[in-house]
Tab-separated table of C-alpha atoms in Angstrom:
chain	number	residue	atom	x	y	z
A	1	MET	CA	38.663	132.899	112.901
A	2	ALA	CA	41.015	134.282	114.978
A	3	SER	CA	42.266	130.644	115.205
A	4	ALA	CA	42.321	130.445	111.302
A	5	ALA	CA	44.121	133.923	110.795
A	6	ALA	CA	46.427	133.027	113.007
A	7	SER	CA	47.413	129.596	111.019
A	8	ALA	CA	47.740	131.603	108.184
A	9	ALA	CA	49.906	134.107	109.717
A	10	ALA	CA	51.890	131.867	110.735
A	11	VAL	CA	52.197	129.797	107.080
A	12	GLY	CA	53.555	132.994	105.595
A	13	THR	CA	56.184	133.117	108.209
A	14	LEU	CA	57.802	129.759	107.125
A	15	ALA	CA	60.866	130.666	105.244
A	16	ALA	CA	61.434	128.850	101.855
A	17	PRO	CA	62.350	124.829	101.448
A	18	VAL	CA	65.890	125.648	100.473
A	19	GLU	CA	66.637	127.770	103.199
A	20	GLN	CA	64.823	125.553	105.759
A	21	LEU	CA	67.172	122.928	104.342
A	22	ARG	CA	70.263	125.166	104.602
A	23	HIS	CA	69.297	126.181	108.539
A	24	LEU	CA	68.813	122.235	108.914
A	25	ALA	CA	72.703	121.182	108.309
A	26	VAL	CA	73.679	123.967	110.579
A	27	GLU	CA	71.673	122.825	113.339
A	28	LEU	CA	73.204	119.181	112.614
A	29	ARG	CA	77.009	120.242	111.940
A	30	LEU	CA	76.742	121.887	115.393
A	31	LEU	CA	75.629	118.803	116.828
A	32	LEU	CA	79.009	116.830	115.759
A	33	PRO	CA	81.304	118.853	118.030
A	34	GLY	CA	79.280	117.762	121.470
A	35	VAL	CA	78.996	114.032	120.329
A	36	ARG	CA	83.169	114.327	119.927
A	37	VAL	CA	83.591	115.147	123.575
A	38	GLY	CA	80.127	114.160	124.752
A	39	GLU	CA	80.231	112.291	128.106
A	40	ALA	CA	78.119	109.699	129.296
A	41	ARG	CA	74.594	110.319	130.964
A	42	GLU	CA	74.742	109.438	134.227
A	43	THR	CA	72.263	107.066	135.642
A	44	THR	CA	71.271	105.209	138.284
A	45	LYS	CA	69.773	102.513	136.500
A	46	GLU	CA	71.547	99.312	136.114
A	47	PHE	CA	73.234	98.982	132.580
A	48	ASN	CA	70.848	96.146	129.764
A	49	ARG	CA	72.804	95.796	126.859
A	50	GLU	CA	69.840	94.237	125.088
A	51	ALA	CA	67.931	97.403	125.348
A	52	PHE	CA	70.646	99.635	124.683
A	53	TRP	CA	72.123	98.082	120.944
A	54	ARG	CA	68.069	97.598	120.434
A	55	ARG	CA	67.578	101.569	121.181
A	56	LEU	CA	70.854	101.935	118.992
A	57	ASN	CA	69.935	99.807	116.446
A	58	GLU	CA	66.309	101.303	115.942
A	59	ALA	CA	67.146	104.727	115.752
A	60	ALA	CA	69.657	103.749	113.077
A	61	VAL	CA	67.263	102.227	111.065
A	62	THR	CA	64.809	105.463	112.230
A	63	VAL	CA	67.770	107.792	110.738
A	64	SER	CA	67.985	105.678	107.110
A	65	GLY	CA	64.436	105.874	106.588
A	66	GLU	CA	64.480	109.396	107.211
A	67	ALA	CA	67.097	110.204	104.758
A	68	THR	CA	65.299	108.109	102.157
A	69	ALA	CA	62.361	110.206	102.754
A	70	LEU	CA	64.201	113.180	101.770
A	71	THR	CA	66.118	112.493	99.099
A	72	GLU	CA	62.672	111.671	97.703
A	73	ALA	CA	60.941	114.498	98.576
A	74	PHE	CA	63.977	117.144	97.431
A	75	SER	CA	64.823	115.147	94.157
A	76	ARG	CA	61.685	115.887	91.609
A	77	LEU	CA	59.580	118.783	90.873
A	78	PRO	CA	57.701	120.208	92.140
A	79	LEU	CA	59.680	120.956	95.911
A	80	PRO	CA	57.766	120.250	99.152
A	81	SER	CA	55.852	123.371	100.747
A	82	PRO	CA	56.912	125.121	103.172
A	83	GLN	CA	54.730	123.426	105.291
A	84	GLU	CA	56.171	120.025	104.478
A	85	THR	CA	59.556	120.839	104.310
A	86	GLN	CA	59.299	121.846	107.824
A	87	MET	CA	57.830	118.354	109.040
A	88	PHE	CA	61.209	116.980	107.058
A	89	CYS	CA	63.085	118.526	109.293
A	90	GLU	CA	61.939	118.067	112.351
A	91	GLN	CA	62.209	114.736	111.774
A	92	VAL	CA	65.230	114.564	110.632
A	93	HIS	CA	66.715	116.118	113.243
A	94	ALA	CA	64.464	114.126	115.531
A	95	ALA	CA	66.118	110.964	114.649
A	96	ILE	CA	69.738	112.714	114.329
A	97	LYS	CA	68.953	113.464	118.074
A	98	ALA	CA	67.733	110.415	119.032
A	99	ILE	CA	70.834	108.061	117.515
A	100	ILE	CA	73.055	110.961	119.733
A	101	ALA	CA	71.395	110.109	123.060
A	102	ALA	CA	71.267	106.346	122.377
A	103	TYR	CA	74.930	106.452	122.215
A	104	TYR	CA	75.146	108.624	125.571
A	105	SER	CA	73.178	106.292	127.053
A	106	LEU	CA	76.289	104.154	127.063
A	107	PRO	CA	78.154	104.090	130.517
A	108	LYS	CA	82.232	104.695	130.689
A	109	ASP	CA	81.906	101.365	132.703
A	110	GLN	CA	81.219	99.435	129.545
A	111	GLY	CA	84.421	100.212	128.472
A	112	ILE	CA	85.883	103.319	126.224
A	113	THR	CA	87.007	101.157	123.456
A	114	LEU	CA	83.561	100.102	122.922
A	115	ARG	CA	82.128	103.732	123.696
A	116	LYS	CA	84.933	105.256	120.867
A	117	LEU	CA	83.123	102.692	118.121
A	118	VAL	CA	79.300	103.356	118.951
A	119	ARG	CA	80.891	107.159	119.150
A	120	SER	CA	82.584	107.100	115.927
A	121	ALA	CA	79.489	105.440	113.986
A	122	THR	CA	77.193	107.896	115.520
A	123	LEU	CA	79.004	110.922	114.245
A	124	ASP	CA	79.582	109.003	110.638
A	125	ILE	CA	75.874	108.964	110.401
A	126	VAL	CA	75.447	112.964	111.672
A	127	ASP	CA	77.774	113.896	109.196
A	128	GLY	CA	75.982	111.974	106.670
A	129	MET	CA	72.910	113.693	107.123
A	130	ALA	CA	74.390	116.936	106.978
A	131	GLN	CA	75.975	115.815	103.593
A	132	LEU	CA	72.474	115.015	102.143
A	133	VAL	CA	70.645	118.431	103.812
A	134	GLU	CA	73.726	120.255	102.332
A	135	VAL	CA	73.423	119.037	98.830
A	136	LEU	CA	69.376	119.147	98.873
A	137	PHE	CA	69.669	122.540	99.562
A	138	VAL	CA	72.217	123.315	97.105
A	139	THR	CA	71.254	121.512	94.166
A	140	PRO	CA	67.611	120.533	94.974
A	141	ALA	CA	65.391	119.219	92.319
A	142	GLN	CA	68.435	117.005	90.888
A	143	SER	CA	67.926	113.127	89.868
A	144	PRO	CA	67.988	110.520	92.575
A	145	GLU	CA	71.215	109.473	90.571
A	146	ASN	CA	73.486	111.927	90.912
A	147	SER	CA	74.974	113.513	94.161
A	148	ASP	CA	72.259	113.661	96.569
A	149	LEU	CA	72.258	110.744	96.048
A	150	ILE	CA	75.372	109.468	96.734
A	151	SER	CA	75.284	111.535	99.237
A	152	CYS	CA	72.677	109.795	101.129
A	153	ASN	CA	74.038	106.573	100.282
A	154	SER	CA	76.633	107.447	103.327
A	155	VAL	CA	74.399	107.534	105.497
A	156	TRP	CA	72.573	104.513	104.808
A	157	VAL	CA	76.092	102.579	104.941
A	158	ALA	CA	77.023	104.324	107.827
A	159	CYS	CA	73.529	103.365	109.401
A	160	GLN	CA	74.169	100.038	107.784
A	161	GLN	CA	77.179	99.454	110.255
A	162	VAL	CA	75.726	99.954	113.544
A	163	PRO	CA	74.838	96.336	113.927
A	164	ARG	CA	78.301	95.609	112.918
A	165	ILE	CA	79.797	97.523	115.906
A	166	PRO	CA	81.079	94.583	118.837
A	167	ARG	CA	79.065	94.355	121.485
A	168	ASP	CA	81.127	94.279	124.407
A	169	ASN	CA	84.752	95.537	124.922
A	170	LYS	CA	86.409	92.768	124.764
A	171	ALA	CA	84.709	92.418	121.157
A	172	ALA	CA	85.917	96.015	120.338
A	173	ALA	CA	89.195	95.547	122.129
A	174	LEU	CA	89.931	92.794	119.462
A	175	SER	CA	88.447	94.176	116.276
A	176	MET	CA	90.726	97.400	117.276
A	177	LEU	CA	93.812	95.281	117.761
A	178	THR	CA	93.354	93.690	114.555
A	179	LYS	CA	93.410	97.196	112.630
A	180	SER	CA	96.082	97.512	113.841
A	181	VAL	CA	98.349	94.348	113.139
A	182	ASP	CA	96.429	95.233	109.478
A	183	PHE	CA	97.867	98.647	109.431
A	184	VAL	CA	101.797	97.277	110.383
A	185	LYS	CA	101.600	94.234	107.963
A	186	ASP	CA	100.452	96.729	105.026
A	187	ALA	CA	103.182	99.163	106.001
A	188	HIS	CA	106.072	96.105	106.293
A	189	GLU	CA	104.822	94.862	103.119
A	190	GLU	CA	105.203	97.960	101.512
A	191	MET	CA	108.540	98.410	102.664
A	192	GLU	CA	109.566	95.365	101.738
A	193	GLN	CA	108.399	96.050	98.046
A	194	ALA	CA	110.225	99.513	97.917
A	195	VAL	CA	113.484	97.770	99.428
A	196	GLU	CA	112.916	95.211	96.467
A	197	GLU	CA	112.188	98.073	93.960
A	198	CYS	CA	115.452	98.823	95.227
A	199	ASP	CA	115.486	101.985	93.364
A	200	PRO	CA	111.994	103.558	91.470
A	201	TYR	CA	114.025	106.035	89.417
A	202	SER	CA	116.695	103.829	87.885
A	203	GLY	CA	115.737	104.310	84.629
A	204	LEU	CA	116.633	108.003	85.293
A	205	LEU	CA	119.801	107.084	86.420
A	206	ASN	CA	120.603	105.005	83.100
A	207	ASP	CA	119.640	108.158	81.335
A	208	THR	CA	121.755	109.953	83.128
A	209	GLU	CA	125.156	107.664	82.588
A	210	GLU	CA	124.023	107.741	78.991
A	211	ASP	CA	124.480	111.197	78.921
A	212	SER	CA	127.213	110.782	81.114
A	213	SER	CA	128.742	108.918	78.248
A	214	ASP	CA	127.687	111.843	76.050
A	215	ASN	CA	130.640	114.226	77.538
A	216	ARG	CA	128.115	116.396	79.383
A	217	GLY	CA	128.979	116.639	83.000
A	218	GLU	CA	127.893	116.202	86.233
A	219	GLU	CA	127.320	119.962	86.923
A	220	GLU	CA	125.274	120.275	83.730
A	221	ASP	CA	123.566	117.125	84.270
A	222	GLU	CA	122.513	118.938	88.029
A	223	VAL	CA	121.577	122.296	86.145
A	224	LEU	CA	119.347	119.876	84.219
A	225	GLY	CA	117.631	118.389	87.273
A	226	CYS	CA	118.946	114.608	86.806
A	227	PRO	CA	118.902	113.101	90.348
A	228	ASN	CA	122.882	112.276	90.415
A	229	ASN	CA	122.039	114.172	93.745
A	230	ARG	CA	121.035	111.831	95.698
A	231	ASP	CA	118.085	113.112	96.595
A	232	SER	CA	115.779	110.699	94.741
A	233	TYR	CA	117.378	107.378	95.414
A	234	TRP	CA	119.135	105.588	98.279
A	235	SER	CA	122.552	105.378	99.164
A	236	GLU	CA	124.777	102.853	99.919
A	237	GLU	CA	124.328	103.743	104.131
A	238	ASP	CA	120.435	104.427	103.054
A	239	GLN	CA	120.134	100.898	102.323
A	240	GLU	CA	121.955	99.244	104.933
A	241	LEU	CA	119.700	101.611	107.360
A	242	ILE	CA	116.853	100.109	106.011
A	243	VAL	CA	117.362	96.441	107.451
A	244	PRO	CA	117.074	97.323	110.935
A	245	CYS	CA	113.843	99.672	110.727
A	246	LEU	CA	112.189	96.167	108.849
A	247	ALA	CA	113.286	94.369	111.300
A	248	LEU	CA	111.776	96.889	113.648
A	249	VAL	CA	108.270	96.699	111.508
A	250	ARG	CA	108.295	93.093	111.579
A	251	ALA	CA	108.748	92.835	114.939
A	252	SER	CA	106.423	95.408	116.082
A	253	ARG	CA	104.058	93.298	113.732
A	254	ALA	CA	104.636	90.313	115.856
A	255	CYS	CA	104.240	91.887	118.983
A	256	LEU	CA	100.962	93.177	118.018
A	257	LYS	CA	99.886	90.114	116.653
A	258	LYS	CA	101.220	88.498	120.422
A	259	ILE	CA	98.768	90.894	122.161
A	260	ARG	CA	96.053	90.402	120.156
A	261	ILE	CA	95.745	86.311	120.522
A	262	SER	CA	96.406	86.686	124.272
A	263	VAL	CA	93.426	88.760	124.181
A	264	ALA	CA	91.281	86.383	122.448
A	265	GLU	CA	92.116	83.488	124.749
A	266	ASN	CA	92.905	85.214	128.307
A	267	GLY	CA	91.085	88.493	127.777
A	268	LYS	CA	87.443	88.682	129.649
A	269	LYS	CA	84.689	90.665	129.122
A	270	GLU	CA	84.745	91.763	132.788
A	271	GLN	CA	88.569	93.445	132.814
A	272	VAL	CA	87.047	96.201	130.724
A	273	ALA	CA	90.104	98.592	131.925
A	274	GLN	CA	92.406	96.281	131.538
A	275	LEU	CA	91.509	96.070	128.265
A	276	ASP	CA	90.773	99.691	127.736
A	277	ASP	CA	95.147	100.121	128.517
A	278	ILE	CA	96.549	97.182	125.738
A	279	VAL	CA	94.498	98.964	123.462
A	280	ASP	CA	95.073	102.624	123.934
A	281	ILE	CA	99.117	101.417	124.507
A	282	SER	CA	98.467	99.559	120.931
A	283	ASP	CA	97.020	102.829	119.348
A	284	GLU	CA	100.838	103.777	119.475
A	285	ILE	CA	102.360	101.546	117.623
A	286	SER	CA	100.776	102.323	114.626
A	287	PRO	CA	101.500	105.788	113.904
A	288	SER	CA	104.829	104.885	115.204
A	289	VAL	CA	105.686	102.766	112.192
A	290	ASP	CA	103.691	104.797	109.591
A	291	ASP	CA	106.119	107.618	110.559
A	292	LEU	CA	108.762	104.905	110.066
A	293	ALA	CA	107.661	103.829	107.146
A	294	LEU	CA	107.502	107.086	105.588
A	295	SER	CA	110.663	108.726	106.428
A	296	ILE	CA	112.595	105.716	104.687
A	297	TYR	CA	112.107	107.056	101.112
A	298	PRO	CA	114.420	109.276	99.550
A	299	PRO	CA	115.595	111.496	100.244
A	300	MET	CA	116.350	109.670	103.429
A	301	CYS	CA	117.133	112.057	106.583
A	302	HIS	CA	119.060	109.694	109.187
A	303	LEU	CA	118.102	111.570	111.693
A	304	THR	CA	114.607	111.439	110.964
A	305	VAL	CA	114.366	107.723	110.819
A	306	GLN	CA	116.448	107.166	114.299
A	307	ILE	CA	114.067	109.672	115.893
A	308	ASN	CA	110.710	107.782	114.334
A	309	SER	CA	112.897	104.271	115.372
A	310	SER	CA	112.989	105.371	119.218
A	311	GLY	CA	109.880	106.617	119.024
């Protein structure tokens, strides 16, 4: 009898399902900062690569399954009972903790670049699950075709990316270098396209000339906001400066391609630190190219372009 009474009292203290989901979302969000800065767990055991990837993949599958179960349970009426909700929340929390623990088990000596990719995948999974839970407690008992399924889908997508993560630091380095090459390639093509178009405001400028032919003065045009103040198009000096900027971006792209080829052909999996150094240096090129590409658009500040081209 006493046991039954204690059980009944415990049931009575459980929060409502929606409140339990709210609390779970907060707990998941609190895990994110730790994952971003967390270090690998020290261990005396020899690292078993196959066991690690098996553990990480299984953890991702579990998280995906819990996301599906949670969505199905809270996408229809009646909502789960407080006891059932508690079970769902505990299982979700345990699944998330398991995949975080799997990430922490990847030693630094396996490569910083590889750890960054695994960390990014882990963060996407935790963040995706937190988004799902937040949607469910804000709009419970909605159709799975609505926003809750979209959030759940982000969890699925993140979990499905885990098997696609490179399996060693050389493969991880090549993946990052490929992204850098593609990024610089896109920036270069956008710059070339902008130069080909030369003046995206040419139509407005023609209108200005026509208005001027109607004996409207330059001062009147400026009052009306016409782009005759060189703030919306390239001057001849601007266009001359674009040429070396394009050459610099083209050279950056060629350099990254050569680095990628060199790593692919000559890099060794055992050269973990060297590969990390190469990726770190290459990672500085893409943002610099992005800054340079953005600075050439009108109105162009020559000093900014000079700073970005020398960064």
